[in-house]
Short mmCIF file of C-alpha atoms and ligand atoms in Angstrom, two decimals:
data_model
loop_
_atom_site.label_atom_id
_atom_site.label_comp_id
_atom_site.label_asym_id
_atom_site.label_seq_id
_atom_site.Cartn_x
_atom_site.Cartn_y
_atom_site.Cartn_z
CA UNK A 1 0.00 0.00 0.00
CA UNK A 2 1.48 3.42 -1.01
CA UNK A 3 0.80 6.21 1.61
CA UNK A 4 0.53 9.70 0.60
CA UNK A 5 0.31 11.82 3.55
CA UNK A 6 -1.28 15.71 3.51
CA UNK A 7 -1.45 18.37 5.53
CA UNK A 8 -5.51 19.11 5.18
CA UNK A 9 -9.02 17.76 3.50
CA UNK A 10 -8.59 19.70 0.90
CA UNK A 11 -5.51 18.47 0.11
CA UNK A 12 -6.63 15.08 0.36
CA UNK A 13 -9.33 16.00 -2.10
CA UNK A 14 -6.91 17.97 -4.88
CA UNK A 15 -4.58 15.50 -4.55
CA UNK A 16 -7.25 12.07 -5.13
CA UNK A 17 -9.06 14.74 -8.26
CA UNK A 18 -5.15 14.56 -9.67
CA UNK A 19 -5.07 11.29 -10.14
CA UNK A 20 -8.70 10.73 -10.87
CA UNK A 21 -7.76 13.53 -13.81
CA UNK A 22 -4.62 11.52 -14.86
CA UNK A 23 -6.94 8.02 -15.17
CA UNK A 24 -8.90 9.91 -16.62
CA UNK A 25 -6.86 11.51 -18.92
CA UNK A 26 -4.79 8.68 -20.22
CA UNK A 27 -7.99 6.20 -20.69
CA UNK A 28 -11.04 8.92 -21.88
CA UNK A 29 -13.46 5.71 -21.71
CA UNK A 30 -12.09 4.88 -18.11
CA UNK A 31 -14.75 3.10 -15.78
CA UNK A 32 -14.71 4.69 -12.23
CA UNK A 33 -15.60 3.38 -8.81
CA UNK A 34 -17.02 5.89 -7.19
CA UNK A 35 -18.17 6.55 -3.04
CA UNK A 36 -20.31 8.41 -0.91
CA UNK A 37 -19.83 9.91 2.34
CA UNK A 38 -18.25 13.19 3.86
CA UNK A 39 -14.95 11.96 2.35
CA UNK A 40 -15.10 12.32 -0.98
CA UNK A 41 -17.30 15.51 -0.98
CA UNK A 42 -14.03 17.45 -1.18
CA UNK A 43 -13.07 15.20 -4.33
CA UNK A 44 -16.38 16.07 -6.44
CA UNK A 45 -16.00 19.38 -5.86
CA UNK A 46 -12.47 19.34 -7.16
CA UNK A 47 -13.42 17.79 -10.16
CA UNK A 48 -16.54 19.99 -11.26
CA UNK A 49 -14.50 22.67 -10.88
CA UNK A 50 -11.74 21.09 -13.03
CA UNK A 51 -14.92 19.60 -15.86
CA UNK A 52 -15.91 23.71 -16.14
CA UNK A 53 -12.28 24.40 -16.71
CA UNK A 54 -12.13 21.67 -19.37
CA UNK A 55 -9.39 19.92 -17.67
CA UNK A 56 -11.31 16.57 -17.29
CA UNK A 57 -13.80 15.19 -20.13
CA UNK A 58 -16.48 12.65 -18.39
CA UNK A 59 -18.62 12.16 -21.80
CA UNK A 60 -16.56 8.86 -22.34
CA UNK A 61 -16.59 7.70 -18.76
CA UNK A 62 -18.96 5.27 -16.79
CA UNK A 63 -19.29 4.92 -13.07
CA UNK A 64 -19.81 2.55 -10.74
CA UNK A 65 -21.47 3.37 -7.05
CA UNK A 66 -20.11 0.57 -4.43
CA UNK A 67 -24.16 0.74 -2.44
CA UNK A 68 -27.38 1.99 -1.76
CA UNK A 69 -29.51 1.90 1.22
CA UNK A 70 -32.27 -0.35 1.06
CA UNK A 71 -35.58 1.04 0.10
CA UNK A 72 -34.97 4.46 -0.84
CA UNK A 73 -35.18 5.24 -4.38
CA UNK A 74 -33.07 8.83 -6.44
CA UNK A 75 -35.47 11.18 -5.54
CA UNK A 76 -35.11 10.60 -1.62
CA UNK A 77 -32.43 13.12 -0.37
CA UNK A 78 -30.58 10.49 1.99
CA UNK A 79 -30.52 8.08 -1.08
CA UNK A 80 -26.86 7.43 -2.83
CA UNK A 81 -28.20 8.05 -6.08
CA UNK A 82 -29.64 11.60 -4.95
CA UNK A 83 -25.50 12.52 -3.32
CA UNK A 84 -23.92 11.20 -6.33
CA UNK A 85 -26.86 13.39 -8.78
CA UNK A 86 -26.44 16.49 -6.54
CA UNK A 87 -23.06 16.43 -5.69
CA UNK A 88 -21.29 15.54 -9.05
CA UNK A 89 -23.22 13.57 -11.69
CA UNK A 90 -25.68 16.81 -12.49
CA UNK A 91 -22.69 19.59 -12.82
CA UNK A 92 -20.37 17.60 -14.56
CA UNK A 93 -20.33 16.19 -18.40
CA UNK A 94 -20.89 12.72 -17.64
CA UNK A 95 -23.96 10.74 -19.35
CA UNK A 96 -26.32 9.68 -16.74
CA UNK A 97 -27.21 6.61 -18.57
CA UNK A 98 -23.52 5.43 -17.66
CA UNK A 99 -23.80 6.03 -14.09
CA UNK A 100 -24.54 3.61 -12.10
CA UNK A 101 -26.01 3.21 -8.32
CA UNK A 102 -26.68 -0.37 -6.79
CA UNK A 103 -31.06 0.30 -7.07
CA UNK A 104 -32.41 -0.62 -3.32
CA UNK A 105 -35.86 -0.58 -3.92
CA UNK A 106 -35.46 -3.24 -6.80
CA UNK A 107 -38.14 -6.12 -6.41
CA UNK A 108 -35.93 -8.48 -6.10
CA UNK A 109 -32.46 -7.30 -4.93
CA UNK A 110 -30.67 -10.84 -5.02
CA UNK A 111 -31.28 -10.32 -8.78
CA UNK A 112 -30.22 -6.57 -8.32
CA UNK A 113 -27.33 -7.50 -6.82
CA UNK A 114 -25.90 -10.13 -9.31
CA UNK A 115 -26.72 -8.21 -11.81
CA UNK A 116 -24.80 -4.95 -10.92
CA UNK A 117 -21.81 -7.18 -10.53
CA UNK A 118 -22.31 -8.50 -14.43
CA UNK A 119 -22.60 -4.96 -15.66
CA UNK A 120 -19.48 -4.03 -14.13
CA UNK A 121 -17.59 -6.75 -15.84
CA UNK A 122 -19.58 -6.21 -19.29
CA UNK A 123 -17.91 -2.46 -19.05
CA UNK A 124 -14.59 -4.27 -18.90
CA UNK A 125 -14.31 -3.73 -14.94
CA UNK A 126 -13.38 -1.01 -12.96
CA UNK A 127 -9.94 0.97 -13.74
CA UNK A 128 -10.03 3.33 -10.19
CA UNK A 129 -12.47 2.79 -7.28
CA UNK A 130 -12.19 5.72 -5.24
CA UNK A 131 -13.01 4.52 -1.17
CA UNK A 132 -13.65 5.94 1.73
CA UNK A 133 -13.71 4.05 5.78
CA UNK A 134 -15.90 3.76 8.48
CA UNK A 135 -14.33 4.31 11.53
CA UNK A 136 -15.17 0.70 12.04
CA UNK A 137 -13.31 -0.48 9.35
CA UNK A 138 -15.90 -0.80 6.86
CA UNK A 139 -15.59 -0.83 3.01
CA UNK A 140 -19.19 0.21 1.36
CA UNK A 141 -21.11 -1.31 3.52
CA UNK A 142 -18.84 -4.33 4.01
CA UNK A 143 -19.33 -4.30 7.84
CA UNK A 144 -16.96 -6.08 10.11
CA UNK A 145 -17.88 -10.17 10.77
CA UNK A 146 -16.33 -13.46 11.52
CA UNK A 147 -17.30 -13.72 6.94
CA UNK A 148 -17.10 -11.17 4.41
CA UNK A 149 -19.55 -12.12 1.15
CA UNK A 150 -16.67 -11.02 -1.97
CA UNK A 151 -19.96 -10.30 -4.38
CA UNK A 152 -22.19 -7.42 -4.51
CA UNK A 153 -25.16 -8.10 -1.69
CA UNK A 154 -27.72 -7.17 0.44
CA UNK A 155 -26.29 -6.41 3.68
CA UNK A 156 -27.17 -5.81 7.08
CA UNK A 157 -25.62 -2.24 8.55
CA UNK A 158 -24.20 -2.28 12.07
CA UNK A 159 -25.65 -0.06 14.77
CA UNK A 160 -22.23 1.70 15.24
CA UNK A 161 -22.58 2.83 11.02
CA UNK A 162 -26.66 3.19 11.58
CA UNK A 163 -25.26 5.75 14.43
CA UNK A 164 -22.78 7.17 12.08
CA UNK A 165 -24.74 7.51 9.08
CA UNK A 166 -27.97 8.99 11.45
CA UNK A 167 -26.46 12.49 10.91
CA UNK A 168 -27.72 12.91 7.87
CA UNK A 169 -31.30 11.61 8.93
CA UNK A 170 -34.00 13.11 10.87
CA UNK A 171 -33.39 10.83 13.02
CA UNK A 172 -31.58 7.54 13.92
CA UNK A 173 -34.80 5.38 13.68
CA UNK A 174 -34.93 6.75 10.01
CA UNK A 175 -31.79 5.42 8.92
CA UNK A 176 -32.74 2.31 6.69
CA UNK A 177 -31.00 -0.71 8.14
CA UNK A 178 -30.01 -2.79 4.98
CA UNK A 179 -28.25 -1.53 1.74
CA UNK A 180 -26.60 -3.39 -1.14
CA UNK A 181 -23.32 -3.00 -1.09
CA UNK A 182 -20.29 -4.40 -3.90
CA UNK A 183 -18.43 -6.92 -1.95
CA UNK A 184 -14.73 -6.87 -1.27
CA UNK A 185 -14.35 -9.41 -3.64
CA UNK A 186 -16.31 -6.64 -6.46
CA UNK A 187 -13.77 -4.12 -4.63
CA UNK A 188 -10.60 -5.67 -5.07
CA UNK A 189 -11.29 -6.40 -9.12
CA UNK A 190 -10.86 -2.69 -9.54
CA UNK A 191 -7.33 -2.30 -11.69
CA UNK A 192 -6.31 0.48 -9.07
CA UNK A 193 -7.79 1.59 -5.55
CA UNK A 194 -7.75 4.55 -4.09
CA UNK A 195 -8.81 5.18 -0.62
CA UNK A 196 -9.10 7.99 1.35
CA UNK A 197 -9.52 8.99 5.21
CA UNK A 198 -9.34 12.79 6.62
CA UNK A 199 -10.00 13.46 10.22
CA UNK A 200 -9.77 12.52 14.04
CA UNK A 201 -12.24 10.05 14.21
CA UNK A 202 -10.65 8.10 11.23
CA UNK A 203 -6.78 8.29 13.71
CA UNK A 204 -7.75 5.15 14.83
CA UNK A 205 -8.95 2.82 12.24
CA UNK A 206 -5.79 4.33 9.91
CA UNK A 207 -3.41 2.85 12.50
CA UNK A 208 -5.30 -0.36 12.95
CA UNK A 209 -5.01 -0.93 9.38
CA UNK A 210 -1.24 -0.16 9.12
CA UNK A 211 -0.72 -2.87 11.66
CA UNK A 212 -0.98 -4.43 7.90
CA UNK A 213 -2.94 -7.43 9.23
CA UNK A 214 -5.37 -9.01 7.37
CA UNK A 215 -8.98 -9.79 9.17
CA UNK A 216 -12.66 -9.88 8.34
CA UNK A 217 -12.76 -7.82 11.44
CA UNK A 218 -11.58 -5.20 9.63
CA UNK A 219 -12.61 -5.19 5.92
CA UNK A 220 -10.39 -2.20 5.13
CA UNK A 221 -7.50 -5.20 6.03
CA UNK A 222 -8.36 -6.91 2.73
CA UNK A 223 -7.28 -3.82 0.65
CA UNK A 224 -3.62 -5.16 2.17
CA UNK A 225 -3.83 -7.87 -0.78
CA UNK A 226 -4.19 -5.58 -4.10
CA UNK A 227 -1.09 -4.66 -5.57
CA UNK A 228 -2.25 -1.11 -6.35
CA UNK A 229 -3.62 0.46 -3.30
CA UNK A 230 -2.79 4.42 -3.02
CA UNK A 231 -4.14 5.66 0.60
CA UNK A 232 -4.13 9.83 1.39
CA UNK A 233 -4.58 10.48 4.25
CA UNK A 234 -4.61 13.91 5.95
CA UNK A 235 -2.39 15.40 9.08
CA UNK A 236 -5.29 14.16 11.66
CA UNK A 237 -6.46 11.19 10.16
CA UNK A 238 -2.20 9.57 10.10
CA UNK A 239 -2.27 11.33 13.51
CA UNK A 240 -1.84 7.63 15.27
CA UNK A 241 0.07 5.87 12.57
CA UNK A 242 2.59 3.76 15.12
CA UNK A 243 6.86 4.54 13.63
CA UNK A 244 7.05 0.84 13.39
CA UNK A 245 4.06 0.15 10.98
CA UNK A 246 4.76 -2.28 8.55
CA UNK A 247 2.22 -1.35 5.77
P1 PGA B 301 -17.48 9.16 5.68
O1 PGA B 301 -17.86 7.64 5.59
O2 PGA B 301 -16.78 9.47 4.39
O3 PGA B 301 -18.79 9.88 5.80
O4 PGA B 301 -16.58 9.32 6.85
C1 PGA B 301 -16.92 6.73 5.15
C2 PGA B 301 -17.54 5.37 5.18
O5 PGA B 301 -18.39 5.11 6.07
O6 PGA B 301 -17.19 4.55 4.32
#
């Protein structure tokens, strides 16, 4: 695992937009991996900003969304679908119809979820899957357990992310309790990962994961066997990084 370490979110963000820019670049027709979450906020914003400078074309790209929360559909503001729309799909020149979101309120989301891995290897798989980390370790919604399911699935959330995620909710009994989610398995296919953590309350899960071992308790651990994983991480967030890490 490369480690880029920066001083501040937003140079986390500028930094992850660079090389986001540079797949982007170099492959026009890249497919992208893309994540919700306060993380990458900083990220889209980078990269609007760099579309309306014509720095970046999108018109060639397709994305990939790693989950959804059960039972809310695009138009519900705490849906995936309705961050990625708002926060980068709608102000950027990407084509909607090759953006894709894991769809919770499918009928049947075992089907759902099989197919959204089959239409990520039809686009030839992902080239950069951008990823952010619970505090608890998590990876999408790949929640710590004694097994981790490597496909795309329906998943139940813990009560420590229900908690976490409740700040965007009116309130904690509002926060939907299953999502689909791409598996680690899904996750690890991408050609290149990047992930990304910024901030106190990510200290300790960055220095649990540069212990460098490898445990379904803590599904970030898995990212430990890809040969291309980039993490930037800010000045708070490497803030407990032990001297003798071995990562
Ligand atoms: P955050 O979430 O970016 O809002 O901190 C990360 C995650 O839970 O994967």
């Amino acid at each position: 695992m490369k480690i880029i370490e920066v001083e501040s979110y937003e140079d986390m963000s500028r930094k992850a937009a660079d090389i986001i820019k540079g797949v982007v670049c170099s492959k026009p027709n890249a497919v992208l991996g893309l994540a919700t979450g306060s993380t990458p906020e900083g990220v889209y914003r980078c990269l609007i900003e760099d579309n309306k400078k014509g720095l970046i074309d999108f018109s060639k790209v397709t994305s990939f969304n790693l989950d959804e929360y059960e039972g809310l559909d695009g138009s519900n503001p705490n849906s995936y679908r309705y961050y990625m729309d708002n926060k980068l799909f709608n102000h950027i020149n990407i084509h909607k119809e090759r953006t894709f979101v894991p769809d919770g309120m499918a009928e049947d989301l075992e089907k759902e979820c099989k197919a959204y891995d089959e239409k990520i290897s039809l686009a030839g798989g992902i080239d950069l899957q951008i990823l952010g980390i619970g505090s608890n370790g998590h990876i999408g919604f790949n929640e710590p357990a004694d097994m981790l399911i490597p496909s795309t699935h329906v998943t139940e959330l813990t009560e420590e992310t229900i908690k976490a995620n409740s700040r965007f909710f009116p309130s904690l009994d509002q926060v939907p309790r299953r999502a689909v989610t791409m598996g680690m398995g899904s996750i690890l296919k991408a050609r290149r990962i990047l992930l990304l953590a910024s901030g106190k309350n990510k200290a300790d899960v960055i220095d649990r994961l540069l212990q460098g071992d490898i445990s379904t308790s803590l599904p970030a651990s898995m990212l430990h066997m890809h040969r291309d994983v980039t993490l930037i991480v800010d000045k708070e967030a490497a803030s407990k990084i032990s001297n003798d890490c071995c990562a």
